[in-house]
CSV table of C-alpha atoms in Angstrom, one decimal:
chain,number,residue,atom,x,y,z
A,1,UNK,CA,91.7,85.7,-4.5
A,2,UNK,CA,95.3,84.5,-4.2
A,3,UNK,CA,97.4,85.4,-1.2
A,4,UNK,CA,99.6,87.6,-3.2
A,5,UNK,CA,96.7,89.7,-4.6
A,6,UNK,CA,95.0,90.3,-1.2
A,7,UNK,CA,95.2,93.7,0.6
A,8,UNK,CA,96.8,97.0,-0.3
A,9,UNK,CA,99.9,97.0,-2.4
A,10,UNK,CA,102.3,97.9,0.4
A,11,UNK,CA,101.0,94.9,2.4
A,12,UNK,CA,101.5,92.6,-0.6
A,13,UNK,CA,105.1,93.8,-0.9
A,14,UNK,CA,105.6,93.5,2.8
A,15,UNK,CA,104.4,89.9,2.7
A,16,UNK,CA,106.6,89.2,-0.3
A,17,UNK,CA,109.7,90.6,1.5
A,18,UNK,CA,108.8,88.5,4.6
A,19,UNK,CA,108.6,85.3,2.5
A,20,UNK,CA,112.0,86.1,0.9
A,21,UNK,CA,113.5,86.6,4.4
A,22,UNK,CA,112.0,83.4,5.6
A,23,UNK,CA,113.6,81.5,2.8
A,24,UNK,CA,117.1,82.9,3.6
A,25,UNK,CA,117.3,86.1,1.5
A,26,UNK,CA,118.8,89.3,2.8
A,27,UNK,CA,121.8,87.6,4.5
A,28,UNK,CA,124.6,87.0,2.0
A,29,UNK,CA,123.2,89.4,-0.5
A,30,UNK,CA,120.8,92.4,-0.1
A,31,UNK,CA,117.0,92.1,-0.5
A,32,UNK,CA,115.7,93.2,-3.9
A,33,UNK,CA,116.0,96.9,-4.5
A,34,UNK,CA,113.0,99.1,-4.0
A,35,UNK,CA,112.7,100.2,-7.7
A,36,UNK,CA,112.8,96.5,-8.8
A,37,UNK,CA,110.0,95.6,-6.4
A,38,UNK,CA,108.0,98.7,-7.4
A,39,UNK,CA,108.2,97.6,-11.0
A,40,UNK,CA,107.4,94.0,-10.3
A,41,UNK,CA,104.3,94.9,-8.3
A,42,UNK,CA,103.4,97.7,-10.7
A,43,UNK,CA,103.3,100.4,-8.0
A,44,UNK,CA,105.0,103.7,-7.3
A,45,UNK,CA,108.5,103.7,-5.7
A,46,UNK,CA,106.8,105.6,-2.8
A,47,UNK,CA,104.5,102.6,-2.2
A,48,UNK,CA,107.5,100.2,-2.3
A,49,UNK,CA,109.4,102.4,0.1
A,50,UNK,CA,106.5,102.4,2.5
A,51,UNK,CA,106.7,98.5,2.7
A,52,UNK,CA,110.4,98.6,3.3
A,53,UNK,CA,110.1,101.3,5.9
A,54,UNK,CA,107.5,99.3,7.9
A,55,UNK,CA,110.0,96.5,8.1
A,56,UNK,CA,112.8,98.9,9.1
A,57,UNK,CA,110.5,100.4,11.8
A,58,UNK,CA,109.7,96.9,13.1
A,59,UNK,CA,113.5,96.1,13.3
A,60,UNK,CA,113.2,93.2,10.8
A,61,UNK,CA,115.6,94.8,8.2
A,62,UNK,CA,118.3,97.4,8.2
A,63,UNK,CA,119.5,99.6,5.3
A,64,UNK,CA,123.1,99.8,4.5
A,65,UNK,CA,123.8,102.9,2.5
A,66,UNK,CA,124.9,102.2,-1.0
A,67,UNK,CA,124.6,98.4,-0.5
A,68,UNK,CA,121.0,97.6,0.2
A,69,UNK,CA,118.6,96.2,2.7
A,70,UNK,CA,119.5,93.2,4.9
A,71,UNK,CA,118.0,91.2,7.7
A,72,UNK,CA,118.8,92.9,11.0
A,73,UNK,CA,120.2,91.4,14.2
A,74,UNK,CA,122.0,89.0,12.0
A,75,UNK,CA,125.7,88.5,12.3
A,76,UNK,CA,127.2,87.1,9.1
A,77,UNK,CA,130.8,85.9,9.0
A,78,UNK,CA,131.8,85.1,5.5
A,79,UNK,CA,135.1,84.1,4.0
A,80,UNK,CA,135.5,84.8,0.3
A,81,UNK,CA,137.7,82.3,-1.5
A,82,UNK,CA,139.0,82.7,-5.0
A,83,UNK,CA,139.8,79.1,-6.0
A,84,UNK,CA,138.5,75.9,-7.3
A,85,UNK,CA,136.5,73.8,-4.9
A,86,UNK,CA,137.0,70.1,-5.1
A,87,UNK,CA,133.5,68.7,-4.9
A,88,UNK,CA,134.8,65.1,-5.2
A,89,UNK,CA,136.0,65.2,-1.6
A,90,UNK,CA,132.8,66.7,-0.4
A,91,UNK,CA,131.5,63.9,1.8
A,92,UNK,CA,133.9,61.6,3.6
A,93,UNK,CA,133.1,57.9,3.7
A,94,UNK,CA,130.3,56.2,1.8
A,95,UNK,CA,126.9,57.9,2.2
A,96,UNK,CA,123.6,56.3,1.7
A,97,UNK,CA,121.3,58.5,-0.4
A,98,UNK,CA,117.6,57.9,-0.7
A,99,UNK,CA,115.4,60.0,-3.0
A,100,UNK,CA,112.1,60.8,-1.3
A,101,UNK,CA,110.6,63.0,-3.9
A,102,UNK,CA,111.7,64.2,-7.3
A,103,UNK,CA,109.6,66.2,-9.7
A,104,UNK,CA,109.0,69.5,-11.5
A,105,UNK,CA,107.3,72.3,-9.5
A,106,UNK,CA,106.7,76.0,-9.8
A,107,UNK,CA,109.7,77.8,-8.4
A,108,UNK,CA,109.2,79.4,-4.9
A,109,UNK,CA,109.9,83.2,-5.0
A,110,UNK,CA,113.4,83.0,-3.5
A,111,UNK,CA,114.4,80.2,-5.8
A,112,UNK,CA,113.0,82.0,-8.9
A,113,UNK,CA,114.9,85.1,-8.0
A,114,UNK,CA,118.2,83.3,-7.6
A,115,UNK,CA,117.7,81.3,-10.8
A,116,UNK,CA,116.6,84.4,-12.7
A,117,UNK,CA,113.2,82.9,-13.6
A,118,UNK,CA,109.8,84.5,-13.8
A,119,UNK,CA,107.2,83.9,-11.2
A,120,UNK,CA,105.5,80.5,-11.9
A,121,UNK,CA,108.3,79.1,-14.0
A,122,UNK,CA,109.1,75.5,-13.4
A,123,UNK,CA,112.1,74.0,-11.6
A,124,UNK,CA,113.2,70.5,-10.7
A,125,UNK,CA,112.8,69.8,-6.9
A,126,UNK,CA,114.6,67.0,-5.2
A,127,UNK,CA,114.1,65.9,-1.6
A,128,UNK,CA,116.4,63.2,-0.3
A,129,UNK,CA,117.8,61.8,2.9
A,130,UNK,CA,121.4,60.9,3.2
A,131,UNK,CA,122.8,58.8,6.0
A,132,UNK,CA,126.3,57.8,7.3
A,133,UNK,CA,126.9,55.8,10.4
A,134,UNK,CA,123.2,56.2,11.3
A,135,UNK,CA,123.3,60.0,11.1
A,136,UNK,CA,120.5,61.2,8.8
A,137,UNK,CA,120.5,64.4,6.9
A,138,UNK,CA,117.7,65.9,4.9
A,139,UNK,CA,118.4,67.7,1.6
A,140,UNK,CA,116.1,69.9,-0.5
A,141,UNK,CA,117.5,70.9,-3.8
A,142,UNK,CA,116.2,73.1,-6.7
A,143,UNK,CA,117.7,72.8,-10.2
A,144,UNK,CA,116.7,73.9,-13.7
A,145,UNK,CA,113.5,72.1,-15.0
A,146,UNK,CA,115.4,70.4,-17.8
A,147,UNK,CA,117.4,68.4,-15.3
A,148,UNK,CA,114.4,66.3,-14.4
A,149,UNK,CA,114.3,64.6,-17.8
A,150,UNK,CA,118.1,64.3,-18.1
A,151,UNK,CA,118.8,62.7,-14.7
A,152,UNK,CA,116.9,59.7,-13.4
A,153,UNK,CA,116.5,59.4,-9.6
A,154,UNK,CA,118.5,56.2,-9.6
A,155,UNK,CA,121.5,58.2,-10.7
A,156,UNK,CA,121.0,60.7,-7.9
A,157,UNK,CA,121.2,57.9,-5.3
A,158,UNK,CA,124.6,56.8,-6.8
A,159,UNK,CA,126.4,60.0,-7.8
A,160,UNK,CA,127.1,63.5,-6.6
A,161,UNK,CA,124.6,66.1,-7.9
A,162,UNK,CA,127.5,68.2,-8.8
A,163,UNK,CA,128.9,65.5,-11.1
A,164,UNK,CA,125.4,64.9,-12.6
A,165,UNK,CA,125.0,68.7,-13.2
A,166,UNK,CA,128.3,68.8,-14.9
A,167,UNK,CA,127.5,65.9,-17.1
A,168,UNK,CA,124.3,67.8,-18.1
A,169,UNK,CA,126.4,70.7,-19.2
A,170,UNK,CA,126.0,72.9,-16.1
A,171,UNK,CA,129.3,74.0,-14.7
A,172,UNK,CA,129.6,75.6,-11.3
A,173,UNK,CA,131.7,78.8,-11.4
A,174,UNK,CA,130.9,80.3,-8.0
A,175,UNK,CA,128.8,79.8,-5.0
A,176,UNK,CA,127.9,80.7,-1.4
A,177,UNK,CA,127.5,78.3,1.5
A,178,UNK,CA,126.0,79.4,4.8
A,179,UNK,CA,125.6,77.5,8.0
A,180,UNK,CA,123.4,78.3,11.1
A,181,UNK,CA,122.0,76.5,14.1
A,182,UNK,CA,118.4,76.3,15.3
A,183,UNK,CA,116.2,74.2,17.5
A,184,UNK,CA,114.3,71.2,16.0
A,185,UNK,CA,110.7,72.0,15.3
A,186,UNK,CA,108.0,69.3,14.6
A,187,UNK,CA,109.1,68.9,11.0
A,188,UNK,CA,112.8,68.5,11.9
A,189,UNK,CA,111.9,66.2,14.7
A,190,UNK,CA,109.9,63.9,12.5
A,191,UNK,CA,112.2,63.9,9.5
A,192,UNK,CA,115.5,63.7,11.3
A,193,UNK,CA,114.4,61.5,14.2
A,194,UNK,CA,115.4,63.8,17.0
A,195,UNK,CA,113.5,65.2,20.0
A,196,UNK,CA,111.8,68.6,19.7
A,197,UNK,CA,114.4,71.4,20.5
A,198,UNK,CA,117.4,69.2,19.5
A,199,UNK,CA,120.1,71.4,18.0
A,200,UNK,CA,120.0,71.3,14.1
A,201,UNK,CA,122.7,72.4,11.8
A,202,UNK,CA,121.3,73.9,8.6
A,203,UNK,CA,123.4,74.6,5.5
A,204,UNK,CA,122.1,76.8,2.7
A,205,UNK,CA,123.8,76.6,-0.6
A,206,UNK,CA,123.7,78.6,-3.9
A,207,UNK,CA,125.8,77.4,-6.7
A,208,UNK,CA,126.0,79.5,-9.9
A,209,UNK,CA,127.2,79.1,-13.4
A,210,UNK,CA,129.7,81.4,-15.2
A,211,UNK,CA,126.8,83.9,-16.0
A,212,UNK,CA,126.0,84.2,-12.3
A,213,UNK,CA,122.7,82.3,-12.6
A,214,UNK,CA,122.0,79.9,-9.8
A,215,UNK,CA,121.8,76.3,-11.0
A,216,UNK,CA,121.7,74.5,-7.7
A,217,UNK,CA,120.0,76.0,-4.6
A,218,UNK,CA,118.8,74.3,-1.4
A,219,UNK,CA,119.2,73.5,2.2
A,220,UNK,CA,120.5,70.5,4.2
A,221,UNK,CA,119.5,69.9,7.7
A,222,UNK,CA,121.4,67.6,10.1
A,223,UNK,CA,121.1,66.8,13.8
A,224,UNK,CA,123.7,68.6,15.8
A,225,UNK,CA,125.5,67.5,18.9
A,226,UNK,CA,128.8,66.3,17.5
A,227,UNK,CA,127.2,63.9,15.0
A,228,UNK,CA,127.4,66.1,12.0
A,229,UNK,CA,130.2,68.6,11.1
A,230,UNK,CA,130.4,70.8,8.1
A,231,UNK,CA,133.7,72.4,7.1
A,232,UNK,CA,136.1,73.3,4.5
A,233,UNK,CA,139.8,73.3,3.9
A,234,UNK,CA,141.7,75.9,2.0
A,235,UNK,CA,145.2,75.9,0.5
A,236,UNK,CA,146.5,79.2,-0.6
A,237,UNK,CA,148.3,79.2,-4.0
A,238,UNK,CA,152.1,78.7,-3.5
A,239,UNK,CA,154.2,81.6,-4.5
A,240,UNK,CA,157.2,79.4,-5.3
B,1,UNK,CA,150.0,62.7,41.6
B,2,UNK,CA,149.0,64.5,38.4
B,3,UNK,CA,145.9,63.2,36.5
B,4,UNK,CA,148.1,62.1,33.6
B,5,UNK,CA,150.3,59.9,35.8
B,6,UNK,CA,147.5,58.1,37.7
B,7,UNK,CA,146.5,54.5,36.9
B,8,UNK,CA,147.8,51.8,34.5
B,9,UNK,CA,149.4,53.0,31.2
B,10,UNK,CA,146.5,52.0,29.0
B,11,UNK,CA,144.1,54.0,31.1
B,12,UNK,CA,146.4,57.1,30.9
B,13,UNK,CA,146.5,56.7,27.1
B,14,UNK,CA,142.7,56.2,27.0
B,15,UNK,CA,142.3,59.4,29.0
B,16,UNK,CA,144.7,61.2,26.7
B,17,UNK,CA,142.7,60.1,23.7
B,18,UNK,CA,139.4,61.2,25.2
B,19,UNK,CA,140.8,64.6,25.9
B,20,UNK,CA,142.0,64.9,22.4
B,21,UNK,CA,138.5,63.9,21.1
B,22,UNK,CA,136.9,66.3,23.5
B,23,UNK,CA,139.0,69.2,22.1
B,24,UNK,CA,138.0,68.4,18.5
B,25,UNK,CA,140.6,65.9,17.3
B,26,UNK,CA,139.8,62.8,15.2
B,27,UNK,CA,137.4,64.6,12.9
B,28,UNK,CA,139.2,66.4,10.0
B,29,UNK,CA,142.4,64.4,10.6
B,30,UNK,CA,143.1,61.0,12.3
B,31,UNK,CA,143.9,60.7,16.0
B,32,UNK,CA,147.6,60.2,16.7
B,33,UNK,CA,148.9,56.9,15.4
B,34,UNK,CA,149.5,54.0,18.0
B,35,UNK,CA,153.2,53.9,17.6
B,36,UNK,CA,153.6,57.6,18.3
B,37,UNK,CA,151.4,57.4,21.4
B,38,UNK,CA,153.3,54.3,22.6
B,39,UNK,CA,156.6,56.2,22.2
B,40,UNK,CA,155.2,59.3,23.9
B,41,UNK,CA,154.0,57.3,26.9
B,42,UNK,CA,157.1,55.1,26.8
B,43,UNK,CA,155.0,51.9,26.7
B,44,UNK,CA,154.8,48.9,24.3
B,45,UNK,CA,152.7,49.2,21.1
B,46,UNK,CA,150.6,46.4,22.5
B,47,UNK,CA,149.7,48.6,25.5
B,48,UNK,CA,148.8,51.5,23.2
B,49,UNK,CA,146.7,49.2,21.0
B,50,UNK,CA,144.8,48.0,24.1
B,51,UNK,CA,143.8,51.6,24.8
B,52,UNK,CA,142.6,52.2,21.2
B,53,UNK,CA,140.8,48.9,21.2
B,54,UNK,CA,138.8,49.8,24.3
B,55,UNK,CA,137.6,53.0,22.6
B,56,UNK,CA,136.7,51.0,19.5
B,57,UNK,CA,134.8,48.4,21.5
B,58,UNK,CA,132.9,51.3,23.3
B,59,UNK,CA,132.0,52.7,19.8
B,60,UNK,CA,133.8,56.0,20.5
B,61,UNK,CA,136.3,55.6,17.6
B,62,UNK,CA,136.5,53.7,14.4
B,63,UNK,CA,139.6,52.6,12.5
B,64,UNK,CA,139.9,53.3,8.8
B,65,UNK,CA,142.4,51.0,7.2
B,66,UNK,CA,145.4,52.8,5.9
B,67,UNK,CA,144.2,56.2,7.2
B,68,UNK,CA,143.9,56.0,11.0
B,69,UNK,CA,141.5,56.3,13.9
B,70,UNK,CA,138.6,58.7,13.8
B,71,UNK,CA,135.7,59.7,16.1
B,72,UNK,CA,132.8,57.4,15.1
B,73,UNK,CA,129.1,58.3,14.4
B,74,UNK,CA,130.4,61.5,13.0
B,75,UNK,CA,129.4,62.7,9.6
B,76,UNK,CA,131.9,65.2,8.2
B,77,UNK,CA,131.2,67.1,5.0
B,78,UNK,CA,134.2,69.0,3.8
B,79,UNK,CA,134.8,71.0,0.8
B,80,UNK,CA,138.5,71.4,-0.1
B,81,UNK,CA,139.3,74.7,-1.8
B,82,UNK,CA,142.6,75.5,-3.5
B,83,UNK,CA,142.7,79.3,-3.5
B,84,UNK,CA,143.4,82.4,-1.5
B,85,UNK,CA,140.9,83.3,1.2
B,86,UNK,CA,140.2,87.0,1.6
B,87,UNK,CA,140.3,87.5,5.4
B,88,UNK,CA,139.5,91.2,5.0
B,89,UNK,CA,135.9,90.4,4.2
B,90,UNK,CA,135.7,88.0,7.1
B,91,UNK,CA,133.1,89.8,9.2
B,92,UNK,CA,130.4,92.0,7.7
B,93,UNK,CA,129.7,95.3,9.4
B,94,UNK,CA,131.6,96.7,12.4
B,95,UNK,CA,132.2,94.3,15.2
B,96,UNK,CA,132.8,95.2,18.8
B,97,UNK,CA,135.7,93.1,20.2
B,98,UNK,CA,136.5,93.0,23.9
B,99,UNK,CA,139.5,91.1,25.2
B,100,UNK,CA,138.5,89.1,28.3
B,101,UNK,CA,141.8,87.4,29.0
B,102,UNK,CA,145.2,87.4,27.2
B,103,UNK,CA,148.3,85.6,28.4
B,104,UNK,CA,150.8,82.9,28.1
B,105,UNK,CA,149.8,79.4,29.2
B,106,UNK,CA,151.0,75.8,28.8
B,107,UNK,CA,149.5,74.4,25.5
B,108,UNK,CA,146.6,72.0,26.0
B,109,UNK,CA,147.4,68.6,24.4
B,110,UNK,CA,145.4,69.1,21.2
B,111,UNK,CA,146.8,72.6,20.7
B,112,UNK,CA,150.4,71.4,21.3
B,113,UNK,CA,149.9,68.6,18.7
B,114,UNK,CA,148.6,71.0,16.1
B,115,UNK,CA,151.4,73.6,16.7
B,116,UNK,CA,154.0,70.9,16.8
B,117,UNK,CA,155.1,71.8,20.3
B,118,UNK,CA,156.3,69.5,23.1
B,119,UNK,CA,154.0,68.9,26.1
B,120,UNK,CA,154.2,71.8,28.5
B,121,UNK,CA,155.5,74.3,26.0
B,122,UNK,CA,153.9,77.8,26.2
B,123,UNK,CA,151.4,79.4,23.9
B,124,UNK,CA,149.5,82.7,23.8
B,125,UNK,CA,145.9,82.3,24.8
B,126,UNK,CA,143.2,84.9,24.0
B,127,UNK,CA,139.6,84.9,25.1
B,128,UNK,CA,137.4,87.6,23.7
B,129,UNK,CA,133.8,88.5,23.0
B,130,UNK,CA,132.7,90.0,19.8
B,131,UNK,CA,129.3,91.6,19.3
B,132,UNK,CA,127.4,93.0,16.4
B,133,UNK,CA,123.8,94.2,16.6
B,134,UNK,CA,123.6,92.8,20.1
B,135,UNK,CA,124.7,89.3,19.0
B,136,UNK,CA,127.6,88.2,21.2
B,137,UNK,CA,130.1,85.5,20.2
B,138,UNK,CA,132.8,84.0,22.3
B,139,UNK,CA,136.2,83.3,20.9
B,140,UNK,CA,139.1,81.3,22.3
B,141,UNK,CA,142.4,81.5,20.3
B,142,UNK,CA,145.8,79.9,20.7
B,143,UNK,CA,148.9,81.4,19.0
B,144,UNK,CA,152.6,81.0,19.3
B,145,UNK,CA,154.0,82.3,22.7
B,146,UNK,CA,156.0,85.0,21.0
B,147,UNK,CA,152.8,86.8,19.9
B,148,UNK,CA,152.0,87.8,23.4
B,149,UNK,CA,154.9,90.3,23.6
B,150,UNK,CA,154.5,91.5,20.0
B,151,UNK,CA,150.8,92.3,20.0
B,152,UNK,CA,149.2,94.3,22.8
B,153,UNK,CA,145.5,93.6,23.7
B,154,UNK,CA,144.4,97.1,22.5
B,155,UNK,CA,145.5,96.1,19.0
B,156,UNK,CA,143.4,92.9,19.2
B,157,UNK,CA,140.3,95.0,19.9
B,158,UNK,CA,141.0,97.1,16.8
B,159,UNK,CA,142.3,94.8,14.1
B,160,UNK,CA,141.8,91.3,12.7
B,161,UNK,CA,144.0,88.7,14.4
B,162,UNK,CA,145.0,87.5,10.9
B,163,UNK,CA,146.3,90.9,10.0
B,164,UNK,CA,148.2,91.1,13.3
B,165,UNK,CA,149.7,87.7,12.8
B,166,UNK,CA,150.8,88.7,9.3
B,167,UNK,CA,152.4,91.9,10.7
B,168,UNK,CA,154.3,89.6,13.1
B,169,UNK,CA,155.6,87.6,10.2
B,170,UNK,CA,153.2,84.6,10.4
B,171,UNK,CA,151.6,84.0,7.0
B,172,UNK,CA,148.6,81.7,6.7
B,173,UNK,CA,149.1,79.2,3.9
B,174,UNK,CA,146.3,76.7,4.6
B,175,UNK,CA,143.6,76.0,7.1
B,176,UNK,CA,140.5,74.1,8.1
B,177,UNK,CA,137.3,75.4,9.4
B,178,UNK,CA,134.6,73.2,10.8
B,179,UNK,CA,131.1,74.1,12.1
B,180,UNK,CA,128.7,72.1,14.3
B,181,UNK,CA,125.6,72.7,16.3
B,182,UNK,CA,125.1,71.8,20.0
B,183,UNK,CA,122.8,72.7,22.9
B,184,UNK,CA,123.9,75.5,25.3
B,185,UNK,CA,125.4,74.1,28.5
B,186,UNK,CA,125.8,76.2,31.7
B,187,UNK,CA,129.0,77.8,30.4
B,188,UNK,CA,127.5,78.7,27.0
B,189,UNK,CA,124.3,80.0,28.8
B,190,UNK,CA,126.3,82.3,31.1
B,191,UNK,CA,128.8,83.6,28.6
B,192,UNK,CA,126.5,84.0,25.6
B,193,UNK,CA,123.4,85.1,27.6
B,194,UNK,CA,121.1,82.4,26.3
B,195,UNK,CA,118.8,79.9,28.0
B,196,UNK,CA,120.1,76.4,28.8
B,197,UNK,CA,119.5,74.2,25.7
B,198,UNK,CA,119.5,77.1,23.3
B,199,UNK,CA,121.1,76.1,19.9
B,200,UNK,CA,124.8,77.1,19.7
B,201,UNK,CA,126.8,77.3,16.5
B,202,UNK,CA,130.4,76.4,17.1
B,203,UNK,CA,133.2,77.0,14.7
B,204,UNK,CA,136.6,75.4,15.1
B,205,UNK,CA,139.5,76.7,13.1
B,206,UNK,CA,143.1,75.6,12.4
B,207,UNK,CA,145.2,78.0,10.4
B,208,UNK,CA,148.7,76.8,9.3
B,209,UNK,CA,151.9,78.4,7.9
B,210,UNK,CA,153.6,77.2,4.8
B,211,UNK,CA,155.4,74.5,6.8
B,212,UNK,CA,152.0,73.1,7.9
B,213,UNK,CA,152.5,74.2,11.5
B,214,UNK,CA,149.3,75.6,13.1
B,215,UNK,CA,149.8,79.2,14.1
B,216,UNK,CA,146.2,80.0,15.0
B,217,UNK,CA,143.9,77.5,16.6
B,218,UNK,CA,140.6,78.0,18.4
B,219,UNK,CA,136.9,77.9,18.7
B,220,UNK,CA,134.1,80.5,18.3
B,221,UNK,CA,130.7,80.0,19.8
B,222,UNK,CA,127.6,81.9,18.8
B,223,UNK,CA,123.9,81.7,19.8
B,224,UNK,CA,122.0,80.0,17.0
B,225,UNK,CA,118.4,80.7,15.8
B,226,UNK,CA,119.0,83.0,12.8
B,227,UNK,CA,121.1,85.5,14.7
B,228,UNK,CA,124.4,84.2,13.6
B,229,UNK,CA,125.4,82.7,10.3
B,230,UNK,CA,128.8,81.5,9.1
B,231,UNK,CA,129.6,81.0,5.5
B,232,UNK,CA,131.9,81.3,2.6
B,233,UNK,CA,131.8,82.3,-1.0
B,234,UNK,CA,133.9,80.8,-3.7
B,235,UNK,CA,134.8,81.9,-7.1
B,236,UNK,CA,136.4,79.4,-9.4
B,237,UNK,CA,139.4,80.6,-11.5
B,238,UNK,CA,138.1,81.7,-14.9
B,239,UNK,CA,139.4,79.7,-17.8
B,240,UNK,CA,139.2,82.7,-20.2
């Protein structure tokens, strides 16, 4: 019996919602709406509502009337920008990129949702390290399955993913970037070479095409403590 | 004898550079150029160079030919955006802002440099806490001295600083935002109510007017660990 099928329907939905939250959902955009979840799990709206209500009662999520359900106790500051990001200046200085794994996998639930894929559909998964001045960052990226055959790993070590996606006909029209701080767990400590509990800066990104479908989704983790900074510059359109 | 006047000239310059670095300089933009520092301290360029070279030898700064001196071992990822930020959507949900101190002070060196002020010139300094869902953030902001008489503290607790600056005739034309992670020291622990060593997300901001003069400069610190996220959304101009 697979994990998703075990237990009563409301528990399966609750588990699904917890997985979505774990993977970063419910922050920039609401969690899936109750009717959609009810349809997906083939249950009544009442059953879906029961799962949501349990998470509300536990203080895990809050409902914003007319907007949807969000992770609670979470303070999001977000600056919308209408303009053209210049990805060419993304990273200062020469970075050293090493592909650690690159292949086609079944899309995790949160990735499938963002890429508008069905459960079990395939995506390209990339894991790489990037280093500059001895500072190592760890990237995980999901892209459409077709990218895997179009872009060889040697290219990924030499060029920006955004340039490679564009060359493959995928143009970024919008996106969201989020940054938060956490303490290094065992996985961070091993992969980033820092002590347990070291501050880690994590960036989550979702880049979308003109139809709003995510074509590049992932996280980057870097050791904190002045060695890594993420930022952006904006320049308002001149009225003259 | 003031701190700045003590010791040989190269030591005073070295101390000055360390203070600038401490306050966030040398990351998005280079540290002040040697000739400017030599002129400011009224010493030879050779003396200024000696101070810079000591910091290079110590591994604190690196020189990028034709660009300037930067903090070393620092990995900056930066995304330039040409567009109009929408400050109205800056913070989601209702925040609770409390002014802790508000007054006119002498500009710290790094702030004076960004605001194109002379040493000792006055600026408005604001310290406030903001909370949402029990998550508390601590903001320090520097603005032109004239703001203090134009904007009463009660207004600051009710409206966005960016709106208040605009009402006072200061229009933001460009800016830089940077985010990094560090471990809570005693000051963070006390002010943010977290244990020592807790991950802290710090945001540094520099907003400039159309002449490139900084009119709002500061830092915001938030407890990390999923409770605070900073991000932005972009929407490329449509070609249709």
